[in-house]
Amino acid sequence: MNSRRQFLSFLAASPLALRAQDVIANPKDALDIMDFEEAARRNIPIAHWAYMATGVDDDATLHANREGFKKIRLRPRRLVDVSKVDTSIELFGTKWPSPVYISACGSQKAFHADGEIGTARAAKTKNAAQMLSTVSSTSVEDVAAALGRPPWYQMYAPSQWAGVEHMVQRVEAAGCTVMFLTVDVNPGRNTETQKRLSKSDTRNCASCHQATPGSNSTKPMFAGIERGMNSAGSSWEFFDRLRKLTRMKLLIKGIETHEDATLALEHGADGIVVSNHGGRAMDDGRATIEILPEVIEAVHGRFPVLVDGGFRRGSDVFKALALGASAVGIGRPYLWGLGAFGQAGVERVLDIFHAELTLTMRQCGTRSVTEITRAYVV
Ligand SMILES: Cc1cc2nc3c(=O)[nH]c(=O)nc-3n(C[C@H](O)[C@H](O)[C@H](O)COP(=O)(O)O)c2cc1C
């Protein structure tokens, strides 16, 4: 008993122990993005947290994404007038105040009652691009209404072609002009961390997983569509068929090699996202920031190359821009903001990215995104 008490007081005194007062209670208190992680973890049911936090197998790709940034250093230039810095970019004819966009994450009501609507309201306030997932807990029509414009749409291809046509027509009718086909989970995956953590959540979670009316799926975007998606049998032929089906800008999300980047060009894609699904698709993969140079070299400016995976600092965003990325997607950071504080949390996450990127641009002597080149990293 005595030794247990001693152990507990040692823990309490340890600088490593996270005390309640160290966990932010207000989005304004956050000093950086990581401050949202613990605040969100405390709010979210364990099984839902597990779904967000998981990588695959040993979570090696998940960790590699972060480690990749440490291998790249900045080369600042001095005595440049950086009193005015412009972080804006243009993509597909639209000007965005920041290169940081909200990437597709499914089932956001699992993290906050407002779900994708909370995210959309934050994106609207901050004028950020929002990509909506096929497995969202809110329909594309409702998100478009909250966002004040149609979101970018991320497609997990329904297994039957009739379902693909149905989904494309619905998304086009909602006014979407940009669609991303995610291709990195087609072979299947083993979300082991999710499975382990979920075991300790014994609650009945049926309320989160009930089918939407008129559908055999819990996901509104599958209403009227037969179950099943992301067929392991998908090939470039599928992409060609999809390409012919729609006039939306069509990008491929989940490219990890220069060979596939070149194929995407040859098959008429309008761009790609260098992504490993935030380390949630295949293990023992490379950090996306390490993949970027070979892809940029192969593409040679012929279409936009977006990137996501492990971005937590404005300086991470700067590094990707320096290596040639057109825009940078975030996943878990805004989910932490949403889970901890709803819309206000997502807004603060976007603000922190903006403030940190602006500071890094100043420190490096770059006044616009086009001025950020490979000369600023080593
Ligand atoms: C909880 C969660 C759900 C996700 N759902 C999807 C999805 O439905 N479609 C998709 O293309 N990517 C999905 N992703 C991947 C993200 O779009 C993005 O590629 C990844 O989260 C970026 O890495 P980061 O979380 O380290 O920022 C999801 C990621 C997370 C964390």
XYZ file of C-alpha atoms and ligand atoms in Angstrom:
409
model
C 0.000 0.000 0.000
C 2.767 2.299 1.022
C 4.744 1.631 -2.161
C 1.604 2.115 -4.274
C 1.044 5.509 -2.654
C 4.666 6.387 -3.269
C 4.310 5.331 -6.894
C 1.207 7.496 -7.337
C 2.839 10.561 -5.802
C 5.878 9.959 -8.020
C 3.554 9.874 -11.041
C 1.781 13.064 -9.995
C 5.101 14.869 -9.518
C 6.551 13.614 -12.777
C 6.995 16.303 -15.408
C 5.823 13.668 -17.903
C 2.397 13.215 -16.329
C -0.325 15.122 -18.138
C -2.253 17.021 -15.472
C -5.849 18.078 -15.979
C -4.826 21.748 -16.021
C -2.458 21.001 -18.919
C -5.328 19.971 -21.157
C -6.789 22.946 -22.975
C -10.362 23.881 -22.041
C -10.775 26.518 -24.747
C -9.556 26.526 -28.354
C -7.918 29.910 -27.741
C -5.608 28.291 -25.167
C -3.997 26.052 -27.792
C -0.388 26.960 -28.480
C -0.053 24.449 -31.271
C -2.014 21.795 -33.141
C -0.949 18.962 -30.836
C -2.707 20.664 -27.912
C -5.993 19.538 -29.470
C -5.140 15.841 -29.495
C -5.481 15.176 -25.771
C -8.484 17.507 -25.442
C -10.236 15.521 -28.176
C -9.205 12.132 -26.795
C -10.905 12.950 -23.491
C -14.177 13.826 -25.270
C -14.486 10.978 -27.733
C -15.703 7.412 -26.971
C -12.730 5.027 -27.013
C -13.946 3.005 -30.000
C -14.388 6.168 -32.058
C -11.012 7.481 -30.924
C -9.541 4.161 -32.031
C -10.979 4.647 -35.526
C -9.359 8.076 -35.733
C -5.993 7.276 -34.204
C -5.272 3.974 -35.906
C -2.671 3.257 -38.537
C -2.260 -0.243 -39.943
C -0.260 -3.247 -38.681
C 2.539 -1.730 -36.531
C 1.556 1.887 -37.368
C 4.966 2.295 -39.020
C 3.723 4.384 -41.959
C 1.731 6.535 -39.551
C 4.922 7.394 -37.623
C 7.043 7.650 -40.782
C 4.864 10.537 -41.986
C 5.943 12.620 -38.978
C 9.569 11.500 -39.010
C 9.894 12.475 -42.675
C 9.622 16.164 -41.830
C 12.575 15.986 -39.411
C 14.897 14.986 -42.258
C 14.239 18.257 -44.097
C 15.745 21.537 -42.846
C 15.055 25.139 -43.772
C 17.460 27.534 -45.572
C 16.339 31.038 -44.608
C 17.312 34.169 -46.538
C 17.914 37.389 -44.603
C 17.161 41.076 -45.076
C 14.124 40.503 -47.245
C 11.198 42.879 -46.642
C 8.641 40.429 -45.244
C 6.306 43.010 -43.739
C 3.611 41.678 -46.106
C 3.229 37.946 -46.649
C 0.591 36.361 -48.886
C -0.252 32.692 -48.195
C -2.936 32.416 -50.873
C -2.973 29.874 -53.706
C -5.110 29.280 -56.777
C -6.431 25.857 -57.643
C -8.837 24.998 -60.476
C -9.757 28.632 -60.942
C -10.519 29.308 -57.271
C -8.375 31.448 -55.009
C -7.923 30.138 -51.459
C -6.374 32.216 -48.645
C -4.332 29.219 -47.494
C -2.732 26.171 -49.143
C -4.062 24.041 -46.263
C -7.294 22.172 -47.065
C -9.544 19.894 -45.077
C -9.070 16.359 -46.364
C -11.821 13.748 -46.459
C -12.449 11.950 -43.176
C -15.430 9.642 -42.762
C -18.048 9.439 -40.001
C -17.412 12.792 -38.350
C -20.477 12.511 -36.108
C -18.427 9.890 -34.272
C -16.244 12.755 -33.017
C -18.782 15.523 -32.398
C -22.566 15.779 -32.703
C -22.193 18.457 -35.405
C -20.000 16.155 -37.509
C -19.284 17.348 -41.049
C -21.618 20.330 -40.559
C -19.365 21.702 -37.801
C -16.372 21.232 -40.090
C -18.215 22.901 -42.991
C -19.159 25.928 -40.890
C -15.527 26.355 -39.849
C -14.369 25.958 -43.457
C -16.890 28.592 -44.494
C -15.735 31.057 -41.821
C -12.079 30.569 -42.752
C -12.705 30.202 -46.495
C -10.890 26.859 -46.545
C -11.416 24.104 -49.100
C -13.272 21.098 -47.685
C -13.153 17.615 -49.187
C -16.157 15.481 -48.208
C -15.806 11.733 -47.723
C -18.054 9.128 -49.381
C -18.472 7.576 -45.935
C -19.469 10.857 -44.307
C -22.208 10.908 -41.711
C -23.794 13.909 -43.507
C -24.952 14.167 -47.120
C -23.208 16.231 -49.780
C -26.344 18.395 -50.113
C -26.392 19.289 -46.400
C -22.653 19.975 -46.335
C -22.926 22.205 -49.422
C -25.674 24.189 -47.670
C -23.589 24.662 -44.499
C -20.438 25.459 -46.459
C -22.157 27.963 -48.731
C -20.641 26.254 -51.798
C -20.290 22.642 -52.977
C -17.405 20.802 -51.276
C -14.728 18.856 -53.107
C -15.997 15.295 -53.200
C -13.924 12.233 -52.325
C -15.132 9.023 -53.942
C -14.763 5.494 -52.686
C -16.001 3.720 -55.794
C -19.159 1.670 -55.236
C -18.594 -1.943 -56.311
C -21.331 -1.913 -58.987
C -21.020 0.441 -61.982
C -24.686 1.474 -61.573
C -23.747 2.720 -58.101
C -20.817 4.703 -59.505
C -23.130 6.406 -62.005
C -25.694 7.102 -59.307
C -23.095 8.656 -57.005
C -21.509 10.783 -59.738
C -24.897 12.108 -60.845
C -25.829 12.980 -57.278
C -22.549 14.751 -56.618
C -22.774 16.679 -59.884
C -26.373 17.661 -59.087
C -25.125 19.022 -55.747
C -22.859 21.335 -57.762
C -19.478 19.708 -57.069
C -16.833 20.458 -59.670
C -13.842 18.628 -58.169
C -13.766 14.924 -57.310
C -10.998 12.763 -55.826
C -10.958 9.009 -56.404
C -9.242 7.339 -53.447
C -7.325 4.266 -54.584
C -5.075 3.293 -51.686
C -7.431 1.085 -49.669
C -8.608 -1.121 -52.551
C -6.276 -4.008 -51.611
C -7.634 -4.154 -48.029
C -5.979 -3.201 -44.724
C -5.409 -4.280 -41.139
C -6.289 -1.500 -38.677
C -4.797 -3.324 -35.724
C -4.545 -0.402 -33.291
C -8.232 0.294 -33.830
C -9.126 -3.332 -33.116
C -7.038 -3.434 -29.926
C -8.309 -0.131 -28.498
C -11.943 -0.820 -29.399
C -11.985 -3.917 -27.208
C -12.013 -1.761 -24.106
C -15.173 0.084 -25.223
C -18.081 -2.090 -24.188
C -20.855 0.456 -24.795
C -23.670 -0.220 -27.216
C -22.837 2.054 -30.099
C -25.904 1.217 -32.242
C -27.024 4.844 -32.286
C -23.923 5.766 -34.294
C -24.348 2.925 -36.728
C -28.022 2.847 -37.704
C -28.870 2.808 -41.386
C -30.139 6.066 -42.879
C -33.808 5.928 -43.908
C -34.333 4.465 -47.392
C -30.857 2.941 -47.386
C -29.200 -0.300 -46.357
C -26.127 1.648 -45.275
C -25.335 3.937 -42.349
C -23.852 6.368 -44.863
C -26.120 8.910 -46.584
C -24.034 8.898 -49.766
C -24.852 5.196 -50.196
C -28.626 5.790 -50.253
C -30.013 3.975 -53.289
C -26.680 2.251 -53.922
C -25.911 -1.417 -53.367
C -23.462 -2.048 -50.550
C -19.788 -2.582 -51.295
C -16.968 -0.313 -52.416
C -13.255 -0.157 -53.204
C -13.104 -3.384 -55.171
C -9.704 -5.091 -55.120
C -10.347 -5.752 -58.817
C -10.188 -2.035 -59.718
C -7.631 -1.129 -62.369
C -6.774 1.782 -64.689
C -9.663 0.598 -66.877
C -12.009 1.600 -64.096
C -10.391 5.007 -63.944
C -10.765 5.433 -67.729
C -14.479 4.649 -67.475
C -14.921 7.123 -64.627
C -12.941 9.736 -66.550
C -15.395 9.423 -69.460
C -18.394 9.587 -67.129
C -17.796 13.021 -65.634
C -16.637 16.469 -66.605
C -15.759 17.297 -63.005
C -12.069 17.804 -62.312
C -10.997 14.261 -61.441
C -7.958 13.662 -59.227
C -6.507 10.456 -57.824
C -5.853 10.330 -54.077
C -3.323 7.849 -52.757
C -0.410 7.961 -55.241
C 3.007 6.982 -53.805
C 5.310 6.547 -56.818
C 6.477 8.486 -59.869
C 5.348 5.581 -62.064
C 1.723 5.968 -60.967
C 1.931 9.758 -61.167
C 2.940 9.390 -64.822
C 0.121 6.912 -65.449
C -2.346 9.350 -63.861
C -1.188 11.972 -66.365
C -1.488 9.554 -69.282
C -4.998 8.521 -68.239
C -6.252 12.095 -68.144
C -6.391 12.811 -64.406
C -6.551 16.488 -63.478
C -4.145 16.023 -60.591
C -3.115 13.679 -57.818
C -2.768 13.593 -54.069
C 0.450 12.078 -52.782
C -1.085 10.316 -49.823
C -0.817 7.118 -47.807
C -4.180 7.751 -46.163
C -2.485 9.124 -43.061
C -0.699 5.789 -42.574
C -4.030 3.965 -42.612
C -3.680 1.956 -45.817
C -0.410 -0.019 -46.001
C 2.389 -0.371 -43.476
C 6.137 0.014 -44.115
C 5.423 2.797 -46.588
C 7.448 5.984 -46.995
C 6.565 9.361 -45.535
C 4.567 11.336 -48.073
C 6.989 14.265 -47.743
C 9.769 11.871 -48.861
C 7.717 10.638 -51.829
C 6.945 14.137 -53.056
C 10.251 14.926 -54.877
C 10.154 11.921 -57.232
C 6.517 12.643 -58.095
C 7.080 16.351 -58.673
C 10.004 15.569 -60.936
C 7.946 13.136 -63.034
C 4.914 15.410 -63.306
C 6.984 18.445 -64.191
C 4.209 20.984 -63.558
C 1.727 19.321 -65.930
C -0.967 19.027 -63.256
C -1.326 19.941 -59.576
C 0.213 17.618 -57.003
C -1.435 17.834 -53.608
C -0.070 16.074 -50.542
C -1.274 14.981 -47.106
C -0.032 12.894 -44.181
C 1.336 13.995 -40.831
C 1.182 17.772 -41.327
C 1.102 19.328 -37.842
C 3.118 22.563 -38.184
C 3.157 25.506 -40.554
C 6.798 24.654 -41.221
C 5.684 21.177 -42.441
C 3.395 22.919 -44.929
C 6.255 25.207 -45.982
C 8.475 22.166 -46.670
C 5.843 20.579 -48.915
C 5.356 23.827 -50.835
C 9.109 24.132 -51.235
C 9.246 20.626 -52.696
C 6.580 21.577 -55.241
C 3.197 20.680 -53.721
C 0.237 22.791 -54.840
C -1.732 22.352 -51.608
C -1.571 20.428 -48.331
C -4.336 18.316 -46.799
C -4.956 17.741 -43.120
C -6.914 14.909 -41.505
C -6.494 14.227 -37.788
C -5.624 17.832 -36.822
C -9.083 19.169 -37.680
C -10.760 16.034 -36.304
C -9.020 16.794 -32.984
C -10.309 20.355 -33.167
C -13.803 19.099 -33.981
C -13.779 16.415 -31.291
C -12.568 18.814 -28.631
C -14.615 21.937 -29.389
C -16.739 21.469 -32.530
C -16.680 24.246 -35.133
C -14.590 26.584 -32.940
C -11.897 23.917 -32.604
C -11.641 23.392 -36.371
C -11.424 27.160 -36.863
C -8.579 27.456 -34.361
C -6.694 24.577 -36.001
C -6.927 26.360 -39.362
C -5.845 29.636 -37.715
C -2.782 28.021 -36.122
C -1.692 26.489 -39.440
C -2.105 29.907 -41.059
C -0.201 31.773 -38.348
C 2.656 29.253 -38.312
C 2.952 29.143 -42.095
C 2.995 32.943 -42.233
C 5.759 33.035 -39.615
C 7.861 30.413 -41.418
C 7.458 32.305 -44.692
C 8.655 35.495 -42.963
C 11.561 33.721 -41.313
C 12.677 32.252 -44.629
C 12.246 35.504 -46.550
C 9.435 34.335 -48.841
C 6.555 36.733 -49.458
C 4.253 34.558 -51.537
C 3.684 30.845 -52.080
C 5.226 31.050 -55.547
C 8.439 32.371 -53.983
C 8.764 29.186 -51.888
C 11.091 26.962 -53.903
C 13.505 24.089 -53.311
C 16.196 26.654 -52.544
C 14.582 27.077 -49.104
C 14.982 23.452 -47.959
C 17.782 20.989 -47.713
C -10.617 9.107 -39.081
C -10.157 9.231 -40.504
C -11.034 8.941 -41.525
C -10.614 9.056 -42.846
N -11.523 8.807 -43.841
C -11.135 8.942 -45.141
C -12.082 8.754 -46.181
O -13.253 8.497 -45.944
N -11.635 8.900 -47.453
C -10.336 9.201 -47.758
O -9.975 9.312 -48.933
N -9.431 9.407 -46.769
C -9.803 9.288 -45.480
N -8.896 9.538 -44.489
C -7.529 9.978 -44.853
C -7.447 11.504 -44.923
O -8.187 12.017 -46.008
C -5.992 11.965 -45.092
O -5.444 11.319 -46.217
C -5.136 11.677 -43.854
O -5.911 11.763 -42.676
C -3.971 12.666 -43.765
O -3.141 12.335 -42.707
P -3.199 13.041 -41.262
O -4.389 12.460 -40.547
O -1.912 12.637 -40.642
O -3.328 14.527 -41.468
C -9.290 9.436 -43.160
C -8.415 9.746 -42.111
C -8.831 9.648 -40.795
C -7.871 10.003 -39.704
